[in-house]
Amino acid sequence: MFKGARKDDVKQIASELNLEVNEKNTLWDIIELIKNSEPYKESFGSVKEIADLVIEERKRHEQSQVEIEKLKLELEVAKAQAEIKNTSCESESQDSLETLIKSVRTLTVKLPTKQEN
């Protein structure tokens, strides 16, 4: 029933059963407190259902956090790729602009004219 449960999960289960737990209690102390409680003895199925729900909710929350982190990393990669692409485009356009300026200068250079004498 408590397989895969963490201390916070077991504390939440105890809280759902209106059992008092303090910070000094270890994981095993809390599990024993739950197992010795009236709700556990009277309605094991309900306690098991509560435990399963608490553990499943924590796992779902952790999975969503992992997905959020994954999306953040993918966004950073996309931004970096876009930045690289923009940098290379700017470099190419700057190179072609410099080439154009050189061409214009070459074409506008005054050629010496031949004197008629």
Short mmCIF file of the N, C-alpha and C atoms (twelve columns), coordinates in Angstrom:
data_MODEL
# 
_entry.id   MODEL 
# 
loop_
_atom_site.group_PDB 
_atom_site.id 
_atom_site.type_symbol 
_atom_site.label_atom_id 
_atom_site.label_alt_id 
_atom_site.label_comp_id 
_atom_site.label_asym_id 
_atom_site.label_seq_id 
_atom_site.Cartn_x 
_atom_site.Cartn_y 
_atom_site.Cartn_z 
_atom_site.pdbx_PDB_model_num 
ATOM 1   N N  . MET A 1   0.824   -1.197 0.000   1 
ATOM 2   C CA . MET A 1   0.000   0.000  0.000   1 
ATOM 3   C C  . MET A 1   0.868   1.261  0.000   1 
ATOM 4   N N  . PHE A 2   1.971   1.240  0.709   1 
ATOM 5   C CA . PHE A 2   2.824   2.424  0.783   1 
ATOM 6   C C  . PHE A 2   4.015   2.329  -0.168  1 
ATOM 7   N N  . LYS A 3   3.948   1.383  -1.093  1 
ATOM 8   C CA . LYS A 3   5.040   1.207  -2.046  1 
ATOM 9   C C  . LYS A 3   5.146   2.451  -2.930  1 
ATOM 10  N N  . GLY A 4   6.350   3.007  -2.995  1 
ATOM 11  C CA . GLY A 4   6.568   4.202  -3.797  1 
ATOM 12  C C  . GLY A 4   6.188   5.486  -3.078  1 
ATOM 13  N N  . ALA A 5   5.777   5.363  -1.816  1 
ATOM 14  C CA . ALA A 5   5.361   6.548  -1.057  1 
ATOM 15  C C  . ALA A 5   6.578   7.228  -0.444  1 
ATOM 16  N N  . ARG A 6   6.520   8.513  -0.380  1 
ATOM 17  C CA . ARG A 6   7.554   9.302  0.275   1 
ATOM 18  C C  . ARG A 6   7.002   9.802  1.600   1 
ATOM 19  N N  . LYS A 7   7.882   10.371 2.394   1 
ATOM 20  C CA . LYS A 7   7.458   10.832 3.716   1 
ATOM 21  C C  . LYS A 7   6.329   11.848 3.600   1 
ATOM 22  N N  . ASP A 8   6.443   12.770 2.657   1 
ATOM 23  C CA . ASP A 8   5.381   13.767 2.479   1 
ATOM 24  C C  . ASP A 8   4.060   13.113 2.098   1 
ATOM 25  N N  . ASP A 9   4.130   12.062 1.283   1 
ATOM 26  C CA . ASP A 9   2.912   11.337 0.902   1 
ATOM 27  C C  . ASP A 9   2.258   10.714 2.134   1 
ATOM 28  N N  . VAL A 10  3.070   10.041 2.936   1 
ATOM 29  C CA . VAL A 10  2.550   9.355  4.119   1 
ATOM 30  C C  . VAL A 10  2.010   10.375 5.125   1 
ATOM 31  N N  . LYS A 11  2.678   11.529 5.229   1 
ATOM 32  C CA . LYS A 11  2.170   12.589 6.113   1 
ATOM 33  C C  . LYS A 11  0.815   13.090 5.626   1 
ATOM 34  N N  . GLN A 12  0.668   13.227 4.319   1 
ATOM 35  C CA . GLN A 12  -0.611  13.682 3.772   1 
ATOM 36  C C  . GLN A 12  -1.697  12.635 4.001   1 
ATOM 37  N N  . ILE A 13  -1.360  11.364 3.859   1 
ATOM 38  C CA . ILE A 13  -2.326  10.294 4.119   1 
ATOM 39  C C  . ILE A 13  -2.770  10.352 5.576   1 
ATOM 40  N N  . ALA A 14  -1.807  10.516 6.475   1 
ATOM 41  C CA . ALA A 14  -2.136  10.622 7.900   1 
ATOM 42  C C  . ALA A 14  -3.022  11.831 8.152   1 
ATOM 43  N N  . SER A 15  -2.732  12.924 7.484   1 
ATOM 44  C CA . SER A 15  -3.547  14.133 7.630   1 
ATOM 45  C C  . SER A 15  -4.975  13.889 7.151   1 
ATOM 46  N N  . GLU A 16  -5.117  13.175 6.028   1 
ATOM 47  C CA . GLU A 16  -6.450  12.847 5.502   1 
ATOM 48  C C  . GLU A 16  -7.239  11.986 6.485   1 
ATOM 49  N N  . LEU A 17  -6.521  11.208 7.277   1 
ATOM 50  C CA . LEU A 17  -7.172  10.340 8.266   1 
ATOM 51  C C  . LEU A 17  -7.317  11.031 9.616   1 
ATOM 52  N N  . ASN A 18  -7.016  12.329 9.654   1 
ATOM 53  C CA . ASN A 18  -7.091  13.142 10.874  1 
ATOM 54  C C  . ASN A 18  -6.162  12.627 11.967  1 
ATOM 55  N N  . LEU A 19  -4.992  12.166 11.575  1 
ATOM 56  C CA . LEU A 19  -3.985  11.722 12.527  1 
ATOM 57  C C  . LEU A 19  -2.964  12.832 12.689  1 
ATOM 58  N N  . GLU A 20  -2.493  13.012 13.911  1 
ATOM 59  C CA . GLU A 20  -1.555  14.095 14.185  1 
ATOM 60  C C  . GLU A 20  -0.120  13.602 14.014  1 
ATOM 61  N N  . VAL A 21  0.623   14.304 13.184  1 
ATOM 62  C CA . VAL A 21  2.013   13.949 12.890  1 
ATOM 63  C C  . VAL A 21  2.862   15.191 13.099  1 
ATOM 64  N N  . ASN A 22  4.049   15.001 13.701  1 
ATOM 65  C CA . ASN A 22  4.958   16.141 13.831  1 
ATOM 66  C C  . ASN A 22  6.225   15.885 13.024  1 
ATOM 67  N N  . GLU A 23  7.083   16.868 12.963  1 
ATOM 68  C CA . GLU A 23  8.289   16.788 12.130  1 
ATOM 69  C C  . GLU A 23  9.280   15.741 12.630  1 
ATOM 70  N N  . LYS A 24  9.220   15.407 13.905  1 
ATOM 71  C CA . LYS A 24  10.161  14.437 14.467  1 
ATOM 72  C C  . LYS A 24  9.844   13.004 14.051  1 
ATOM 73  N N  . ASN A 25  8.598   12.753 13.654  1 
ATOM 74  C CA . ASN A 25  8.214   11.401 13.256  1 
ATOM 75  C C  . ASN A 25  8.955   10.982 11.992  1 
ATOM 76  N N  . THR A 26  9.454   9.747  12.004  1 
ATOM 77  C CA . THR A 26  10.102  9.203  10.810  1 
ATOM 78  C C  . THR A 26  9.028   8.621  9.899   1 
ATOM 79  N N  . LEU A 27  9.441   8.238  8.715   1 
ATOM 80  C CA . LEU A 27  8.520   7.625  7.764   1 
ATOM 81  C C  . LEU A 27  7.866   6.396  8.383   1 
ATOM 82  N N  . TRP A 28  8.687   5.562  9.013   1 
ATOM 83  C CA . TRP A 28  8.156   4.319  9.594   1 
ATOM 84  C C  . TRP A 28  7.233   4.598  10.770  1 
ATOM 85  N N  . ASP A 29  7.526   5.652  11.557  1 
ATOM 86  C CA . ASP A 29  6.635   6.024  12.666  1 
ATOM 87  C C  . ASP A 29  5.252   6.393  12.135  1 
ATOM 88  N N  . ILE A 30  5.232   7.145  11.061  1 
ATOM 89  C CA . ILE A 30  3.955   7.594  10.494  1 
ATOM 90  C C  . ILE A 30  3.190   6.408  9.908   1 
ATOM 91  N N  . ILE A 31  3.908   5.503  9.236   1 
ATOM 92  C CA . ILE A 31  3.249   4.312  8.684   1 
ATOM 93  C C  . ILE A 31  2.642   3.480  9.808   1 
ATOM 94  N N  . GLU A 32  3.385   3.308  10.894  1 
ATOM 95  C CA . GLU A 32  2.857   2.547  12.040  1 
ATOM 96  C C  . GLU A 32  1.657   3.259  12.651  1 
ATOM 97  N N  . LEU A 33  1.713   4.582  12.717  1 
ATOM 98  C CA . LEU A 33  0.585   5.358  13.232  1 
ATOM 99  C C  . LEU A 33  -0.656  5.114  12.381  1 
ATOM 100 N N  . ILE A 34  -0.476  5.107  11.071  1 
ATOM 101 C CA . ILE A 34  -1.603  4.855  10.156  1 
ATOM 102 C C  . ILE A 34  -2.123  3.432  10.335  1 
ATOM 103 N N  . LYS A 35  -1.212  2.462  10.387  1 
ATOM 104 C CA . LYS A 35  -1.630  1.061  10.512  1 
ATOM 105 C C  . LYS A 35  -2.344  0.774  11.834  1 
ATOM 106 N N  . ASN A 36  -2.023  1.529  12.862  1 
ATOM 107 C CA . ASN A 36  -2.660  1.329  14.168  1 
ATOM 108 C C  . ASN A 36  -3.904  2.192  14.350  1 
ATOM 109 N N  . SER A 37  -4.250  2.980  13.346  1 
ATOM 110 C CA . SER A 37  -5.403  3.883  13.469  1 
ATOM 111 C C  . SER A 37  -6.714  3.138  13.254  1 
ATOM 112 N N  . GLU A 38  -7.786  3.717  13.785  1 
ATOM 113 C CA . GLU A 38  -9.128  3.137  13.630  1 
ATOM 114 C C  . GLU A 38  -9.558  3.081  12.159  1 
ATOM 115 N N  . PRO A 39  -9.375  4.169  11.390  1 
ATOM 116 C CA . PRO A 39  -9.811  4.105  9.984   1 
ATOM 117 C C  . PRO A 39  -9.129  2.968  9.215   1 
ATOM 118 N N  . TYR A 40  -7.858  2.722  9.500   1 
ATOM 119 C CA . TYR A 40  -7.123  1.653  8.813   1 
ATOM 120 C C  . TYR A 40  -7.706  0.294  9.176   1 
ATOM 121 N N  . LYS A 41  -7.982  0.114  10.458  1 
ATOM 122 C CA . LYS A 41  -8.511  -1.174 10.925  1 
ATOM 123 C C  . LYS A 41  -9.945  -1.400 10.461  1 
ATOM 124 N N  . GLU A 42  -10.729 -0.325 10.432  1 
ATOM 125 C CA . GLU A 42  -12.152 -0.453 10.095  1 
ATOM 126 C C  . GLU A 42  -12.404 -0.450 8.587   1 
ATOM 127 N N  . SER A 43  -11.629 0.339  7.856   1 
ATOM 128 C CA . SER A 43  -11.887 0.475  6.425   1 
ATOM 129 C C  . SER A 43  -10.567 0.519  5.651   1 
ATOM 130 N N  . PHE A 44  -9.916  -0.629 5.604   1 
ATOM 131 C CA . PHE A 44  -8.626  -0.725 4.930   1 
ATOM 132 C C  . PHE A 44  -8.721  -0.279 3.470   1 
ATOM 133 N N  . GLY A 45  -9.807  -0.648 2.799   1 
ATOM 134 C CA . GLY A 45  -9.985  -0.300 1.387   1 
ATOM 135 C C  . GLY A 45  -9.999  1.202  1.159   1 
ATOM 136 N N  . SER A 46  -10.667 1.933  2.042   1 
ATOM 137 C CA . SER A 46  -10.727 3.396  1.911   1 
ATOM 138 C C  . SER A 46  -9.355  4.018  2.124   1 
ATOM 139 N N  . VAL A 47  -8.626  3.512  3.116   1 
ATOM 140 C CA . VAL A 47  -7.289  4.040  3.391   1 
ATOM 141 C C  . VAL A 47  -6.361  3.739  2.215   1 
ATOM 142 N N  . LYS A 48  -6.473  2.549  1.666   1 
ATOM 143 C CA . LYS A 48  -5.660  2.182  0.499   1 
ATOM 144 C C  . LYS A 48  -5.983  3.095  -0.679  1 
ATOM 145 N N  . GLU A 49  -7.253  3.390  -0.871  1 
ATOM 146 C CA . GLU A 49  -7.659  4.281  -1.963  1 
ATOM 147 C C  . GLU A 49  -7.088  5.682  -1.764  1 
ATOM 148 N N  . ILE A 50  -7.150  6.174  -0.528  1 
ATOM 149 C CA . ILE A 50  -6.582  7.495  -0.218  1 
ATOM 150 C C  . ILE A 50  -5.082  7.488  -0.507  1 
ATOM 151 N N  . ALA A 51  -4.395  6.436  -0.064  1 
ATOM 152 C CA . ALA A 51  -2.946  6.336  -0.276  1 
ATOM 153 C C  . ALA A 51  -2.624  6.319  -1.764  1 
ATOM 154 N N  . ASP A 52  -3.366  5.534  -2.518  1 
ATOM 155 C CA . ASP A 52  -3.127  5.457  -3.966  1 
ATOM 156 C C  . ASP A 52  -3.344  6.809  -4.635  1 
ATOM 157 N N  . LEU A 53  -4.385  7.518  -4.222  1 
ATOM 158 C CA . LEU A 53  -4.678  8.834  -4.805  1 
ATOM 159 C C  . LEU A 53  -3.579  9.845  -4.485  1 
ATOM 160 N N  . VAL A 54  -3.114  9.848  -3.240  1 
ATOM 161 C CA . VAL A 54  -2.071  10.795 -2.829  1 
ATOM 162 C C  . VAL A 54  -0.778  10.534 -3.608  1 
ATOM 163 N N  . ILE A 55  -0.392  9.270  -3.698  1 
ATOM 164 C CA . ILE A 55  0.847   8.920  -4.408  1 
ATOM 165 C C  . ILE A 55  0.717   9.234  -5.896  1 
ATOM 166 N N  . GLU A 56  -0.422  8.892  -6.478  1 
ATOM 167 C CA . GLU A 56  -0.649  9.160  -7.901  1 
ATOM 168 C C  . GLU A 56  -0.633  10.659 -8.194  1 
ATOM 169 N N  . GLU A 57  -1.217  11.452 -7.315  1 
ATOM 170 C CA . GLU A 57  -1.243  12.910 -7.501  1 
ATOM 171 C C  . GLU A 57  0.175   13.482 -7.470  1 
ATOM 172 N N  . ARG A 58  0.998   13.014 -6.536  1 
ATOM 173 C CA . ARG A 58  2.380   13.482 -6.467  1 
ATOM 174 C C  . ARG A 58  3.139   13.109 -7.737  1 
ATOM 175 N N  . LYS A 59  2.966   11.884 -8.203  1 
ATOM 176 C CA . LYS A 59  3.653   11.444 -9.416  1 
ATOM 177 C C  . LYS A 59  3.208   12.251 -10.630 1 
ATOM 178 N N  . ARG A 60  1.909   12.553 -10.697 1 
ATOM 179 C CA . ARG A 60  1.394   13.363 -11.804 1 
ATOM 180 C C  . ARG A 60  2.000   14.765 -11.765 1 
ATOM 181 N N  . HIS A 61  2.091   15.320 -10.557 1 
ATOM 182 C CA . HIS A 61  2.670   16.656 -10.396 1 
ATOM 183 C C  . HIS A 61  4.147   16.648 -10.815 1 
ATOM 184 N N  . GLU A 62  4.890   15.633 -10.388 1 
ATOM 185 C CA . GLU A 62  6.300   15.536 -10.773 1 
ATOM 186 C C  . GLU A 62  6.446   15.401 -12.284 1 
ATOM 187 N N  . GLN A 63  5.579   14.616 -12.895 1 
ATOM 188 C CA . GLN A 63  5.636   14.429 -14.347 1 
ATOM 189 C C  . GLN A 63  5.356   15.741 -15.076 1 
ATOM 190 N N  . SER A 64  4.390   16.506 -14.562 1 
ATOM 191 C CA . SER A 64  4.090   17.789 -15.208 1 
ATOM 192 C C  . SER A 64  5.263   18.753 -15.053 1 
ATOM 193 N N  . GLN A 65  5.960   18.695 -13.916 1 
ATOM 194 C CA . GLN A 65  7.136   19.540 -13.723 1 
ATOM 195 C C  . GLN A 65  8.237   19.149 -14.711 1 
ATOM 196 N N  . VAL A 66  8.401   17.864 -14.938 1 
ATOM 197 C CA . VAL A 66  9.394   17.388 -15.905 1 
ATOM 198 C C  . VAL A 66  9.032   17.883 -17.305 1 
ATOM 199 N N  . GLU A 67  7.751   17.812 -17.653 1 
ATOM 200 C CA . GLU A 67  7.301   18.281 -18.971 1 
ATOM 201 C C  . GLU A 67  7.542   19.778 -19.129 1 
ATOM 202 N N  . ILE A 68  7.286   20.537 -18.069 1 
ATOM 203 C CA . ILE A 68  7.519   21.987 -18.117 1 
ATOM 204 C C  . ILE A 68  9.002   22.270 -18.335 1 
ATOM 205 N N  . GLU A 69  9.867   21.576 -17.603 1 
ATOM 206 C CA . GLU A 69  11.309  21.757 -17.776 1 
ATOM 207 C C  . GLU A 69  11.748  21.388 -19.192 1 
ATOM 208 N N  . LYS A 70  11.174  20.313 -19.710 1 
ATOM 209 C CA . LYS A 70  11.505  19.878 -21.066 1 
ATOM 210 C C  . LYS A 70  11.117  20.959 -22.076 1 
ATOM 211 N N  . LEU A 71  9.930   21.541 -21.909 1 
ATOM 212 C CA . LEU A 71  9.486   22.605 -22.814 1 
ATOM 213 C C  . LEU A 71  10.379  23.834 -22.710 1 
ATOM 214 N N  . LYS A 72  10.801  24.165 -21.483 1 
ATOM 215 C CA . LYS A 72  11.694  25.306 -21.299 1 
ATOM 216 C C  . LYS A 72  13.015  25.077 -22.031 1 
ATOM 217 N N  . LEU A 73  13.552  23.868 -21.905 1 
ATOM 218 C CA . LEU A 73  14.813  23.558 -22.586 1 
ATOM 219 C C  . LEU A 73  14.653  23.590 -24.101 1 
ATOM 220 N N  . GLU A 74  13.538  23.066 -24.597 1 
ATOM 221 C CA . GLU A 74  13.284  23.107 -26.039 1 
ATOM 222 C C  . GLU A 74  13.173  24.549 -26.524 1 
ATOM 223 N N  . LEU A 75  12.548  25.404 -25.724 1 
ATOM 224 C CA . LEU A 75  12.429  26.816 -26.077 1 
ATOM 225 C C  . LEU A 75  13.802  27.476 -26.125 1 
ATOM 226 N N  . GLU A 76  14.656  27.167 -25.146 1 
ATOM 227 C CA . GLU A 76  16.006  27.724 -25.148 1 
ATOM 228 C C  . GLU A 76  16.786  27.282 -26.383 1 
ATOM 229 N N  . VAL A 77  16.648  26.016 -26.751 1 
ATOM 230 C CA . VAL A 77  17.333  25.503 -27.944 1 
ATOM 231 C C  . VAL A 77  16.827  26.231 -29.186 1 
ATOM 232 N N  . ALA A 78  15.511  26.407 -29.285 1 
ATOM 233 C CA . ALA A 78  14.935  27.095 -30.443 1 
ATOM 234 C C  . ALA A 78  15.426  28.541 -30.515 1 
ATOM 235 N N  . LYS A 79  15.488  29.209 -29.354 1 
ATOM 236 C CA . LYS A 79  15.985  30.589 -29.328 1 
ATOM 237 C C  . LYS A 79  17.448  30.639 -29.767 1 
ATOM 238 N N  . ALA A 80  18.244  29.693 -29.288 1 
ATOM 239 C CA . ALA A 80  19.663  29.661 -29.657 1 
ATOM 240 C C  . ALA A 80  19.825  29.415 -31.151 1 
ATOM 241 N N  . GLN A 81  19.031  28.503 -31.697 1 
ATOM 242 C CA . GLN A 81  19.105  28.232 -33.135 1 
ATOM 243 C C  . GLN A 81  18.676  29.451 -33.941 1 
ATOM 244 N N  . ALA A 82  17.636  30.141 -33.483 1 
ATOM 245 C CA . ALA A 82  17.185  31.349 -34.177 1 
ATOM 246 C C  . ALA A 82  18.259  32.429 -34.113 1 
ATOM 247 N N  . GLU A 83  18.923  32.545 -32.972 1 
ATOM 248 C CA . GLU A 83  19.984  33.533 -32.811 1 
ATOM 249 C C  . GLU A 83  21.150  33.219 -33.747 1 
ATOM 250 N N  . ILE A 84  21.492  31.947 -33.837 1 
ATOM 251 C CA . ILE A 84  22.575  31.541 -34.744 1 
ATOM 252 C C  . ILE A 84  22.195  31.849 -36.188 1 
ATOM 253 N N  . LYS A 85  20.952  31.553 -36.540 1 
ATOM 254 C CA . LYS A 85  20.484  31.812 -37.901 1 
ATOM 255 C C  . LYS A 85  20.505  33.310 -38.201 1 
ATOM 256 N N  . ASN A 86  20.031  34.127 -37.242 1 
ATOM 257 C CA . ASN A 86  20.037  35.579 -37.431 1 
ATOM 258 C C  . ASN A 86  21.457  36.109 -37.553 1 
ATOM 259 N N  . THR A 87  22.353  35.579 -36.742 1 
ATOM 260 C CA . THR A 87  23.741  36.025 -36.786 1 
ATOM 261 C C  . THR A 87  24.361  35.703 -38.140 1 
ATOM 262 N N  . SER A 88  24.106  34.507 -38.650 1 
ATOM 263 C CA . SER A 88  24.683  34.143 -39.949 1 
ATOM 264 C C  . SER A 88  24.054  34.966 -41.065 1 
ATOM 265 N N  . CYS A 89  22.763  35.268 -40.973 1 
ATOM 266 C CA . CYS A 89  22.106  36.107 -41.988 1 
ATOM 267 C C  . CYS A 89  22.665  37.517 -41.958 1 
ATOM 268 N N  . GLU A 90  22.878  38.048 -40.750 1 
ATOM 269 C CA . GLU A 90  23.440  39.390 -40.634 1 
ATOM 270 C C  . GLU A 90  24.845  39.412 -41.222 1 
ATOM 271 N N  . SER A 91  25.594  38.361 -40.966 1 
ATOM 272 C CA . SER A 91  26.957  38.280 -41.485 1 
ATOM 273 C C  . SER A 91  26.941  38.243 -43.006 1 
ATOM 274 N N  . GLU A 92  26.046  37.432 -43.574 1 
ATOM 275 C CA . GLU A 92  25.941  37.341 -45.029 1 
ATOM 276 C C  . GLU A 92  25.504  38.666 -45.629 1 
ATOM 277 N N  . SER A 93  24.513  39.309 -45.012 1 
ATOM 278 C CA . SER A 93  24.036  40.579 -45.561 1 
ATOM 279 C C  . SER A 93  25.093  41.662 -45.397 1 
ATOM 280 N N  . GLN A 94  25.852  41.598 -44.308 1 
ATOM 281 C CA . GLN A 94  26.911  42.578 -44.112 1 
ATOM 282 C C  . GLN A 94  28.006  42.369 -45.156 1 
ATOM 283 N N  . ASP A 95  28.339  41.109 -45.441 1 
ATOM 284 C CA . ASP A 95  29.339  40.815 -46.472 1 
ATOM 285 C C  . ASP A 95  28.868  41.316 -47.832 1 
ATOM 286 N N  . SER A 96  27.611  41.052 -48.179 1 
ATOM 287 C CA . SER A 96  27.128  41.490 -49.484 1 
ATOM 288 C C  . SER A 96  26.995  43.006 -49.529 1 
ATOM 289 N N  . LEU A 97  26.698  43.644 -48.423 1 
ATOM 290 C CA . LEU A 97  26.633  45.104 -48.383 1 
ATOM 291 C C  . LEU A 97  28.028  45.684 -48.611 1 
ATOM 292 N N  . GLU A 98  29.022  45.098 -47.978 1 
ATOM 293 C CA . GLU A 98  30.398  45.567 -48.174 1 
ATOM 294 C C  . GLU A 98  30.839  45.370 -49.628 1 
ATOM 295 N N  . THR A 99  30.465  44.265 -50.225 1 
ATOM 296 C CA . THR A 99  30.783  44.007 -51.632 1 
ATOM 297 C C  . THR A 99  30.113  45.047 -52.525 1 
ATOM 298 N N  . LEU A 100 28.864  45.370 -52.234 1 
ATOM 299 C CA . LEU A 100 28.133  46.372 -53.002 1 
ATOM 300 C C  . LEU A 100 28.806  47.737 -52.892 1 
ATOM 301 N N  . ILE A 101 29.215  48.108 -51.692 1 
ATOM 302 C CA . ILE A 101 29.885  49.399 -51.484 1 
ATOM 303 C C  . ILE A 101 31.188  49.451 -52.284 1 
ATOM 304 N N  . LYS A 102 31.958  48.372 -52.258 1 
ATOM 305 C CA . LYS A 102 33.208  48.330 -53.032 1 
ATOM 306 C C  . LYS A 102 32.928  48.468 -54.523 1 
ATOM 307 N N  . SER A 103 31.878  47.823 -54.989 1 
ATOM 308 C CA . SER A 103 31.521  47.909 -56.411 1 
ATOM 309 C C  . SER A 103 31.143  49.326 -56.786 1 
ATOM 310 N N  . VAL A 104 30.355  49.968 -55.939 1 
ATOM 311 C CA . VAL A 104 29.943  51.347 -56.214 1 
ATOM 312 C C  . VAL A 104 31.160  52.255 -56.221 1 
ATOM 313 N N  . ARG A 105 32.066  52.082 -55.295 1 
ATOM 314 C CA . ARG A 105 33.277  52.907 -55.258 1 
ATOM 315 C C  . ARG A 105 34.115  52.699 -56.524 1 
ATOM 316 N N  . THR A 106 34.208  51.463 -56.932 1 
ATOM 317 C CA . THR A 106 34.972  51.157 -58.144 1 
ATOM 318 C C  . THR A 106 34.341  51.827 -59.359 1 
ATOM 319 N N  . LEU A 107 33.035  51.783 -59.443 1 
ATOM 320 C CA . LEU A 107 32.349  52.366 -60.591 1 
ATOM 321 C C  . LEU A 107 32.357  53.891 -60.571 1 
ATOM 322 N N  . THR A 108 32.471  54.465 -59.401 1 
ATOM 323 C CA . THR A 108 32.423  55.929 -59.324 1 
ATOM 324 C C  . THR A 108 33.803  56.582 -59.304 1 
ATOM 325 N N  . VAL A 109 34.836  55.796 -59.389 1 
ATOM 326 C CA . VAL A 109 36.183  56.367 -59.422 1 
ATOM 327 C C  . VAL A 109 36.349  57.089 -60.759 1 
ATOM 328 N N  . LYS A 110 36.839  58.312 -60.672 1 
ATOM 329 C CA . LYS A 110 37.040  59.086 -61.900 1 
ATOM 330 C C  . LYS A 110 38.265  58.565 -62.627 1 
ATOM 331 N N  . LEU A 111 38.042  58.292 -63.871 1 
ATOM 332 C CA . LEU A 111 39.143  57.843 -64.705 1 
ATOM 333 C C  . LEU A 111 39.846  59.069 -65.289 1 
ATOM 334 N N  . PRO A 112 41.142  58.970 -65.407 1 
ATOM 335 C CA . PRO A 112 41.843  60.114 -66.001 1 
ATOM 336 C C  . PRO A 112 41.463  60.246 -67.486 1 
ATOM 337 N N  . THR A 113 41.238  61.448 -67.867 1 
ATOM 338 C CA . THR A 113 40.870  61.685 -69.261 1 
ATOM 339 C C  . THR A 113 42.115  62.033 -70.076 1 
ATOM 340 N N  . LYS A 114 42.060  61.732 -71.320 1 
ATOM 341 C CA . LYS A 114 43.177  61.974 -72.206 1 
ATOM 342 C C  . LYS A 114 43.136  63.442 -72.648 1 
ATOM 343 N N  . GLN A 115 44.258  64.111 -72.545 1 
ATOM 344 C CA . GLN A 115 44.301  65.509 -72.959 1 
ATOM 345 C C  . GLN A 115 44.381  65.585 -74.471 1 
ATOM 346 N N  . GLU A 116 43.804  66.613 -75.014 1 
ATOM 347 C CA . GLU A 116 43.703  66.722 -76.456 1 
ATOM 348 C C  . GLU A 116 44.992  67.209 -77.106 1 
ATOM 349 N N  . ASN A 117 45.938  67.715 -76.424 1 
ATOM 350 C CA . ASN A 117 47.181  68.204 -77.027 1 
ATOM 351 C C  . ASN A 117 47.995  67.134 -77.520 1 
# 
